[in-house]
Structures are given as C-alpha cells and as structure tokens.
mmCIF file of C-alpha atoms in Angstrom:
data_model
loop_
_atom_site.group_PDB
_atom_site.id
_atom_site.type_symbol
_atom_site.label_atom_id
_atom_site.label_comp_id
_atom_site.label_asym_id
_atom_site.label_seq_id
_atom_site.Cartn_x
_atom_site.Cartn_y
_atom_site.Cartn_z
ATOM 1 C CA MET A 1 29.393 -13.153 -1.943
ATOM 2 C CA ASP A 2 30.522 -10.221 -4.317
ATOM 3 C CA ARG A 3 27.622 -10.885 -6.545
ATOM 4 C CA LEU A 4 25.125 -10.771 -3.654
ATOM 5 C CA GLU A 5 26.560 -7.419 -2.297
ATOM 6 C CA ARG A 6 26.197 -5.982 -5.650
ATOM 7 C CA LEU A 7 22.689 -7.140 -6.127
ATOM 8 C CA SER A 8 21.875 -5.873 -2.732
ATOM 9 C CA ARG A 9 23.043 -2.506 -3.184
ATOM 10 C CA LEU A 10 21.462 -2.188 -6.743
ATOM 11 C CA PHE A 11 18.102 -3.261 -5.270
ATOM 12 C CA THR A 12 18.264 -0.846 -2.333
ATOM 13 C CA LEU A 13 19.131 2.048 -4.798
ATOM 14 C CA VAL A 14 16.434 1.059 -7.070
ATOM 15 C CA VAL A 15 13.839 1.075 -4.218
ATOM 16 C CA ALA A 16 15.202 4.349 -3.175
ATOM 17 C CA GLY A 17 14.806 5.861 -6.557
ATOM 18 C CA ILE A 18 11.087 4.702 -6.767
ATOM 19 C CA THR A 19 10.478 6.064 -3.327
ATOM 20 C CA ILE A 20 11.947 9.444 -4.418
ATOM 21 C CA ILE A 21 9.660 9.581 -7.524
ATOM 22 C CA SER A 22 6.723 8.625 -5.518
ATOM 23 C CA ALA A 23 7.220 11.437 -3.167
ATOM 24 C CA PHE A 24 7.026 13.974 -5.904
ATOM 25 C CA VAL A 25 4.093 12.365 -7.614
ATOM 26 C CA ALA A 26 1.846 11.336 -4.811
ATOM 27 C CA PRO A 27 0.848 14.962 -3.717
ATOM 28 C CA VAL A 28 -0.230 15.634 -7.357
ATOM 29 C CA LEU A 29 -2.287 12.489 -7.551
ATOM 30 C CA ALA A 30 -3.916 13.038 -4.056
ATOM 31 C CA LEU A 31 -4.753 16.694 -4.703
ATOM 32 C CA ARG A 32 -6.162 15.938 -8.303
ATOM 33 C CA TRP A 33 -8.341 13.036 -6.759
ATOM 34 C CA SER A 34 -9.427 15.239 -3.894
ATOM 35 C CA ASP A 35 -11.064 17.668 -6.319
ATOM 36 C CA LEU A 36 -13.514 14.978 -7.660
ATOM 37 C CA PRO A 37 -17.008 14.570 -6.208
ATOM 38 C CA PHE A 38 -16.917 12.316 -3.196
ATOM 39 C CA PRO A 39 -19.658 9.516 -2.719
ATOM 40 C CA GLY A 40 -18.529 9.127 0.874
ATOM 41 C CA PHE A 41 -16.459 5.843 0.577
ATOM 42 C CA LEU A 42 -13.356 4.749 -0.715
ATOM 43 C CA VAL A 43 -12.738 1.635 -2.888
ATOM 44 C CA GLU A 44 -9.941 -0.900 -3.699
ATOM 45 C CA LYS A 45 -8.657 -1.271 -7.127
ATOM 46 C CA THR A 46 -11.123 -3.972 -7.475
ATOM 47 C CA LEU A 47 -13.964 -1.737 -6.652
ATOM 48 C CA VAL A 48 -14.641 -3.234 -3.250
ATOM 49 C CA VAL A 49 -15.545 -0.692 -0.536
ATOM 50 C CA ASN A 50 -12.679 -0.866 1.879
ATOM 51 C CA ASP A 51 -13.038 -0.226 5.677
ATOM 52 C CA ILE A 52 -11.533 3.253 5.892
ATOM 53 C CA SER A 53 -14.216 5.821 6.994
ATOM 54 C CA GLY A 54 -14.662 9.349 8.433
ATOM 55 C CA ASP A 55 -17.081 11.730 9.912
ATOM 56 C CA GLY A 56 -19.919 12.688 7.703
ATOM 57 C CA TRP A 57 -19.142 10.228 4.667
ATOM 58 C CA THR A 58 -22.512 9.918 3.139
ATOM 59 C CA GLY A 59 -21.933 6.592 1.424
ATOM 60 C CA HIS A 60 -20.877 4.939 4.678
ATOM 61 C CA LEU A 61 -23.786 6.678 6.597
ATOM 62 C CA LEU A 62 -26.280 5.239 4.103
ATOM 63 C CA GLY A 63 -24.925 1.600 4.840
ATOM 64 C CA MET A 64 -22.081 1.191 1.993
ATOM 65 C CA ASP A 65 -19.413 -0.677 3.546
ATOM 66 C CA TYR A 66 -16.750 -3.228 3.340
ATOM 67 C CA PRO A 67 -16.808 -5.808 1.526
ATOM 68 C CA GLN A 68 -19.455 -4.667 -0.848
ATOM 69 C CA GLN A 69 -18.368 -4.190 -4.500
ATOM 70 C CA VAL A 70 -19.627 -1.329 -6.543
ATOM 71 C CA THR A 71 -21.034 -2.506 -9.833
ATOM 72 C CA ARG A 72 -23.065 0.364 -11.188
ATOM 73 C CA VAL A 73 -22.775 4.332 -10.710
ATOM 74 C CA GLY A 74 -25.563 6.643 -12.110
ATOM 75 C CA GLY A 75 -26.966 3.975 -14.296
ATOM 76 C CA PHE A 76 -23.558 3.027 -15.744
ATOM 77 C CA ALA A 77 -21.859 -0.164 -15.238
ATOM 78 C CA VAL A 78 -18.267 0.012 -13.853
ATOM 79 C CA HIS A 79 -15.767 -2.776 -14.306
ATOM 80 C CA ASN A 80 -12.649 -1.354 -12.977
ATOM 81 C CA SER A 81 -11.296 1.623 -11.244
ATOM 82 C CA ASN A 82 -10.498 3.747 -14.282
ATOM 83 C CA GLN A 83 -14.330 3.432 -15.264
ATOM 84 C CA TYR A 84 -15.340 4.153 -11.748
ATOM 85 C CA GLU A 85 -13.300 7.311 -11.655
ATOM 86 C CA ALA A 86 -14.312 8.449 -15.082
ATOM 87 C CA THR A 87 -17.922 8.155 -14.179
ATOM 88 C CA ILE A 88 -17.633 9.973 -10.895
ATOM 89 C CA ALA A 89 -15.703 12.791 -12.590
ATOM 90 C CA HIS A 90 -18.615 13.567 -15.053
ATOM 91 C CA LEU A 91 -20.805 14.218 -11.946
ATOM 92 C CA SER A 92 -20.940 17.326 -9.878
ATOM 93 C CA ILE A 93 -20.687 18.052 -6.133
ATOM 94 C CA GLY A 94 -24.192 18.377 -4.635
ATOM 95 C CA GLU A 95 -25.742 15.824 -7.038
ATOM 96 C CA LYS A 96 -27.236 12.693 -5.740
ATOM 97 C CA VAL A 97 -26.229 9.482 -7.559
ATOM 98 C CA SER A 98 -27.653 6.076 -7.487
ATOM 99 C CA ILE A 99 -25.095 3.354 -6.776
ATOM 100 C CA PHE A 100 -25.596 -0.561 -7.037
ATOM 101 C CA THR A 101 -23.194 -2.836 -5.091
ATOM 102 C CA ARG A 102 -22.702 -6.594 -4.931
ATOM 103 C CA SER A 103 -21.762 -8.650 -1.771
ATOM 104 C CA PRO A 104 -19.480 -11.828 -1.849
ATOM 105 C CA ASP A 105 -22.782 -13.887 -1.655
ATOM 106 C CA ASP A 106 -23.922 -12.366 -4.769
ATOM 107 C CA ASP A 107 -26.618 -10.071 -3.009
ATOM 108 C CA ASP A 108 -27.364 -6.796 -4.862
ATOM 109 C CA SER A 109 -28.021 -3.712 -3.004
ATOM 110 C CA LEU A 110 -29.230 -0.413 -4.547
ATOM 111 C CA TYR A 111 -28.512 2.925 -2.896
ATOM 112 C CA PRO A 112 -30.723 5.331 -4.960
ATOM 113 C CA ALA A 113 -29.652 8.799 -3.728
ATOM 114 C CA VAL A 114 -25.984 9.020 -2.569
ATOM 115 C CA PRO A 115 -25.000 12.653 -2.139
ATOM 116 C CA LEU A 116 -21.850 13.758 -3.699
ATOM 117 C CA THR A 117 -19.854 16.075 -1.469
ATOM 118 C CA PRO A 118 -16.189 17.683 -1.583
ATOM 119 C CA PHE A 119 -13.799 15.257 -0.089
ATOM 120 C CA PRO A 120 -13.231 16.435 3.475
ATOM 121 C CA THR A 121 -10.057 18.460 4.151
ATOM 122 C CA ARG A 122 -9.723 16.765 7.582
ATOM 123 C CA SER A 123 -9.943 13.290 5.795
ATOM 124 C CA LEU A 124 -7.236 14.446 3.450
ATOM 125 C CA VAL A 125 -4.946 15.414 6.116
ATOM 126 C CA ARG A 126 -5.461 12.290 8.168
ATOM 127 C CA LEU A 127 -5.378 9.785 5.378
ATOM 128 C CA PHE A 128 -2.796 11.464 2.914
ATOM 129 C CA TRP A 129 -0.694 14.159 4.582
ATOM 130 C CA VAL A 130 0.093 12.561 7.636
ATOM 131 C CA PRO A 131 1.212 9.144 6.295
ATOM 132 C CA TYR A 132 2.907 11.132 3.569
ATOM 133 C CA LEU A 133 5.047 13.223 5.869
ATOM 134 C CA VAL A 134 5.942 10.097 7.838
ATOM 135 C CA GLY A 135 7.010 8.556 4.596
ATOM 136 C CA VAL A 136 9.086 11.505 3.677
ATOM 137 C CA ALA A 137 10.728 11.246 7.280
ATOM 138 C CA TYR A 138 11.511 7.543 6.724
ATOM 139 C CA LEU A 139 12.868 8.497 3.173
ATOM 140 C CA ALA A 140 15.392 11.048 4.653
ATOM 141 C CA ILE A 141 16.418 8.589 7.583
ATOM 142 C CA GLY A 142 16.986 5.839 4.990
ATOM 143 C CA ALA A 143 19.088 8.284 2.792
ATOM 144 C CA TRP A 144 21.289 9.382 5.675
ATOM 145 C CA ILE A 145 21.707 5.592 6.828
ATOM 146 C CA TYR A 146 22.674 4.588 3.381
ATOM 147 C CA ARG A 147 25.171 7.558 2.941
ATOM 148 C CA ILE A 148 27.142 6.660 6.121
ATOM 149 C CA LYS A 149 26.513 2.906 6.465
ATOM 150 C CA GLY A 150 25.543 1.743 3.029
ATOM 151 C CA LYS A 151 28.659 -0.541 2.573
ATOM 152 C CA SER A 152 27.830 -2.514 5.384
ATOM 153 C CA ARG A 153 25.114 -5.196 5.542
ATOM 154 C CA PRO A 154 23.357 -4.066 8.557
ATOM 155 C CA GLY A 155 23.399 -0.502 7.387
ATOM 156 C CA ARG A 156 22.085 -1.357 4.020
ATOM 157 C CA ALA A 157 19.339 -3.436 5.503
ATOM 158 C CA LEU A 158 18.269 -0.729 7.901
ATOM 159 C CA ALA A 159 18.122 1.903 4.905
ATOM 160 C CA PHE A 160 16.181 -0.642 2.744
ATOM 161 C CA PHE A 161 13.536 -1.075 5.578
ATOM 162 C CA CYS A 162 13.372 2.848 5.771
ATOM 163 C CA PHE A 163 12.970 2.912 2.037
ATOM 164 C CA ALA A 164 10.201 0.320 1.973
ATOM 165 C CA ALA A 165 8.289 1.980 4.933
ATOM 166 C CA ALA A 166 8.723 5.237 3.123
ATOM 167 C CA LEU A 167 7.112 3.815 0.068
ATOM 168 C CA THR A 168 4.297 2.007 2.016
ATOM 169 C CA CYS A 169 3.448 5.435 3.807
ATOM 170 C CA ILE A 170 3.581 7.704 0.696
ATOM 171 C CA LEU A 171 1.406 5.448 -1.266
ATOM 172 C CA PHE A 172 -1.107 4.649 1.273
ATOM 173 C CA PHE A 173 -3.777 7.061 0.234
ATOM 174 C CA ASP A 174 -3.275 6.295 -3.550
ATOM 175 C CA ALA A 175 -4.040 2.432 -2.901
ATOM 176 C CA SER A 176 -7.671 3.517 -2.045
ATOM 177 C CA SER A 177 -8.098 6.671 -4.090
ATOM 178 C CA SER A 178 -6.452 7.300 -7.409
ATOM 179 C CA HIS A 179 -5.072 3.790 -7.892
ATOM 180 C CA ALA A 180 -2.052 4.850 -9.722
ATOM 181 C CA ALA A 181 0.203 2.225 -8.283
ATOM 182 C CA PRO A 182 -1.473 -0.047 -5.864
ATOM 183 C CA GLY A 183 0.694 -3.050 -6.874
ATOM 184 C CA LEU A 184 3.704 -1.089 -5.850
ATOM 185 C CA TRP A 185 2.131 -0.362 -2.546
ATOM 186 C CA VAL A 186 1.329 -4.065 -1.948
ATOM 187 C CA ALA A 187 4.974 -4.832 -3.007
ATOM 188 C CA SER A 188 6.436 -2.317 -0.689
ATOM 189 C CA PHE A 189 4.153 -3.527 2.135
ATOM 190 C CA ALA A 190 5.196 -6.998 1.737
ATOM 191 C CA MET A 191 8.873 -6.011 1.721
ATOM 192 C CA LEU A 192 8.504 -4.589 5.263
ATOM 193 C CA GLY A 193 8.476 -8.007 6.687
ATOM 194 C CA GLY A 194 11.237 -9.225 4.678
ATOM 195 C CA ALA A 195 13.507 -6.315 5.596
ATOM 196 C CA LEU A 196 12.722 -6.710 9.329
ATOM 197 C CA ILE A 197 13.500 -10.437 9.344
ATOM 198 C CA SER A 198 16.732 -9.863 7.377
ATOM 199 C CA LEU A 199 17.627 -7.070 9.548
ATOM 200 C CA SER A 200 17.220 -9.208 12.745
ATOM 201 C CA LEU A 201 19.622 -11.686 11.251
ATOM 202 C CA ARG A 202 22.546 -9.208 10.974
ATOM 203 C CA PHE A 203 21.578 -6.427 13.543
ATOM 204 C CA PRO A 204 22.854 -5.611 16.235
ATOM 205 C CA GLN A 205 25.270 -8.572 15.633
ATOM 206 C CA GLU A 206 25.393 -10.741 12.593
ATOM 207 C CA SER A 207 24.438 -14.335 13.068
ATOM 208 C CA TYR A 208 27.064 -16.971 12.786
ATOM 209 C CA GLN A 209 24.972 -18.859 10.357
ATOM 210 C CA ILE A 210 24.828 -15.871 8.072
ATOM 211 C CA GLU A 211 28.681 -15.694 8.188
ATOM 212 C CA LEU A 212 28.692 -19.055 6.782
ATOM 213 C CA ARG A 213 25.867 -18.868 4.366
ATOM 214 C CA PRO A 214 25.250 -15.275 3.338
ATOM 215 C CA TRP A 215 22.567 -16.326 0.811
ATOM 216 C CA LEU A 216 20.250 -16.822 3.760
ATOM 217 C CA LEU A 217 19.821 -13.152 3.844
ATOM 218 C CA ALA A 218 17.876 -13.351 0.567
ATOM 219 C CA VAL A 219 15.243 -15.928 2.039
ATOM 220 C CA PRO A 220 13.128 -13.316 3.863
ATOM 221 C CA TYR A 221 13.204 -11.105 0.675
ATOM 222 C CA GLY A 222 12.261 -13.973 -1.446
ATOM 223 C CA ILE A 223 9.246 -14.759 0.690
ATOM 224 C CA ALA A 224 8.215 -11.158 0.497
ATOM 225 C CA LEU A 225 8.465 -11.192 -3.234
ATOM 226 C CA ALA A 226 6.369 -14.376 -3.246
ATOM 227 C CA LEU A 227 3.605 -12.737 -1.162
ATOM 228 C CA ALA A 228 3.694 -9.488 -3.406
ATOM 229 C CA GLY A 229 3.266 -11.673 -6.429
ATOM 230 C CA TRP A 230 0.555 -13.433 -4.795
ATOM 231 C CA GLY A 231 -1.046 -10.034 -3.966
ATOM 232 C CA LEU A 232 -0.652 -8.671 -7.469
ATOM 233 C CA ALA A 233 -2.296 -11.640 -9.081
ATOM 234 C CA ALA A 234 -5.141 -11.636 -6.645
ATOM 235 C CA MET A 235 -5.770 -7.954 -7.596
ATOM 236 C CA ASN A 236 -5.943 -8.733 -11.083
ATOM 237 C CA SER A 237 -8.161 -11.956 -10.881
ATOM 238 C CA LEU A 238 -11.707 -12.263 -11.908
ATOM 239 C CA ASN A 239 -12.783 -12.481 -8.310
ATOM 240 C CA PRO A 240 -12.751 -8.985 -6.705
ATOM 241 C CA TRP A 241 -12.416 -10.404 -3.220
ATOM 242 C CA ALA A 242 -9.342 -12.433 -3.993
ATOM 243 C CA TYR A 243 -6.940 -9.799 -2.722
ATOM 244 C CA ILE A 244 -8.306 -10.088 0.974
ATOM 245 C CA PRO A 245 -6.364 -13.160 2.003
ATOM 246 C CA THR A 246 -3.232 -12.071 0.447
ATOM 247 C CA ARG A 247 -3.523 -8.704 2.355
ATOM 248 C CA TYR A 248 -3.973 -10.661 5.573
ATOM 249 C CA ALA A 249 -1.009 -12.803 4.830
ATOM 250 C CA ILE A 250 1.130 -9.780 4.084
ATOM 251 C CA TYR A 251 -0.064 -8.036 7.513
ATOM 252 C CA LEU A 252 0.920 -11.377 9.384
ATOM 253 C CA TYR A 253 4.389 -11.588 7.614
ATOM 254 C CA THR A 254 4.931 -7.892 8.552
ATOM 255 C CA VAL A 255 3.784 -8.597 12.112
ATOM 256 C CA LEU A 256 6.240 -11.592 12.395
ATOM 257 C CA GLY A 257 9.041 -9.288 11.118
ATOM 258 C CA VAL A 258 8.246 -7.037 13.880
ATOM 259 C CA LEU A 259 8.278 -9.581 16.482
ATOM 260 C CA GLY A 260 11.380 -11.209 15.141
ATOM 261 C CA PHE A 261 13.232 -8.024 15.117
ATOM 262 C CA MET A 262 12.153 -6.932 18.639
ATOM 263 C CA GLY A 263 13.079 -10.434 19.906
ATOM 264 C CA THR A 264 16.410 -10.130 18.294
ATOM 265 C CA MET A 265 17.047 -6.680 19.951
#
C-alpha cells in the first residue's frame, strides 16, 4: 500500500513537471513554426495530411486532404517530418511549390503549384492559443488541487487528470506542426481515459473493492500505458497510416472514461 502511494505521488509530480516545462516551450515552438511558409495543410509526424483545416488554406482548397501522405516537396523526397520542415523552410512565402502525395491505396497525386502563404493568425489563435490557455488553466487547477488534497487518493487522481488534460491541450498544436513531442501528446491523451476511470473508482466515494484491493487503481493506468505504447509504436512503424487505429482506440478509451465518471457521479 505504501509503495503504491509513493509511486502514485511520484508519477503525479513527474507529469506535473513535464507539463510545466511544456507550458514554457510550446509557445516558442508554435511561434517559430508559424513563421515558416505555409502550404495550406497540416501533417502528422508520419507526413499524413490530417483533417484539420481553415479558411483559405491553399492546400486543402486544391484537394490535399486526409489521409494522403506527402512524399515529395519541390522535387525533393521527404521521408520524415524533419526533412519535410527543412524543405519547407528553404522556400519563401509567395512561391508555388509542387507536392506529391500517396494514398493508402498507393495512388500517387501531383499538385504542381501549391501557393505558400503566411500561417493565418486566426488559425494560430484557434489551433494553438485557445487550447494552450485552456491547458494552462487545467495546470493551475491541478496544482491547486494537489496542494490542498494531494495526500488523499481522490485528490491526487483529480490533480493527475488535470495535469494530463493540460498536457494534451498544450501539445495539441505541436502534434500537427513542429512535431517536437508527438509521442508525449499521445501518451497524455491516453492517460485521460485512465485517469477518469481511476477517479470514478474513488470519487466522490471510494469503492469498497478499492479498499480491499488498492492495486485495482493501477489497472486503468496500465491500460492507458498499453494504448500509449501501441500509439508510439504505430507512429514509428513503416506504415504511415498505422497510427490511425491506435488514435481511434485512445479516443474510445477517453470516451469510456468520461461516461464512466459521469455514471459514477
């Protein structure tokens, strides 16, 4: 029991520390990335065009959409997000660039003249600043809860949920732009479901089964860690679309956590 308590507190504080660091780093990454020429679409770490869009996004207007994968930019082959960003960085706003994409059916498409524009300020506010400020609010609430109730299991579970939610919001834009820590975003997203299910077992009143078997509290987090590991492995697999089923599984687990918590309440 004491060992589980110490591990729980350590895990919560580690996640809180990572979230605080991310809160300082994320604006720097977002502003640096937003200065690059923008081809009118966002990509995942595997270079698959995601389904986020906005007004006047040139690439989407020309037909580039999920789940096409970018394979060549301006005549250069790109195999990962670092090569893709480096190639875009050597271009200029106002230029038109040719882009090749590949579909899951191995059909290639050419977009011969995609205009490069500045990243819209409205999109930056919508996709970065709004989620970021929500994340900072969750971080502050989590820190306050941990300070006054961190020694109790329900209070610690609620604080952990706030930290996981904060990290998910803060890194939301990075997952489809600078790709500095997409794996951390996947892990924090997976943890949301585990935190909610665990919280429902001990809040507002701790389950009798938990009093007898406190190790059951670790099961939802274990499932979340397994989903996170699956998601990380899929992002680094040779199949650029392998991450899609893992993302759906994490979404489903989070929804189950929300429904479970609401049902308990």
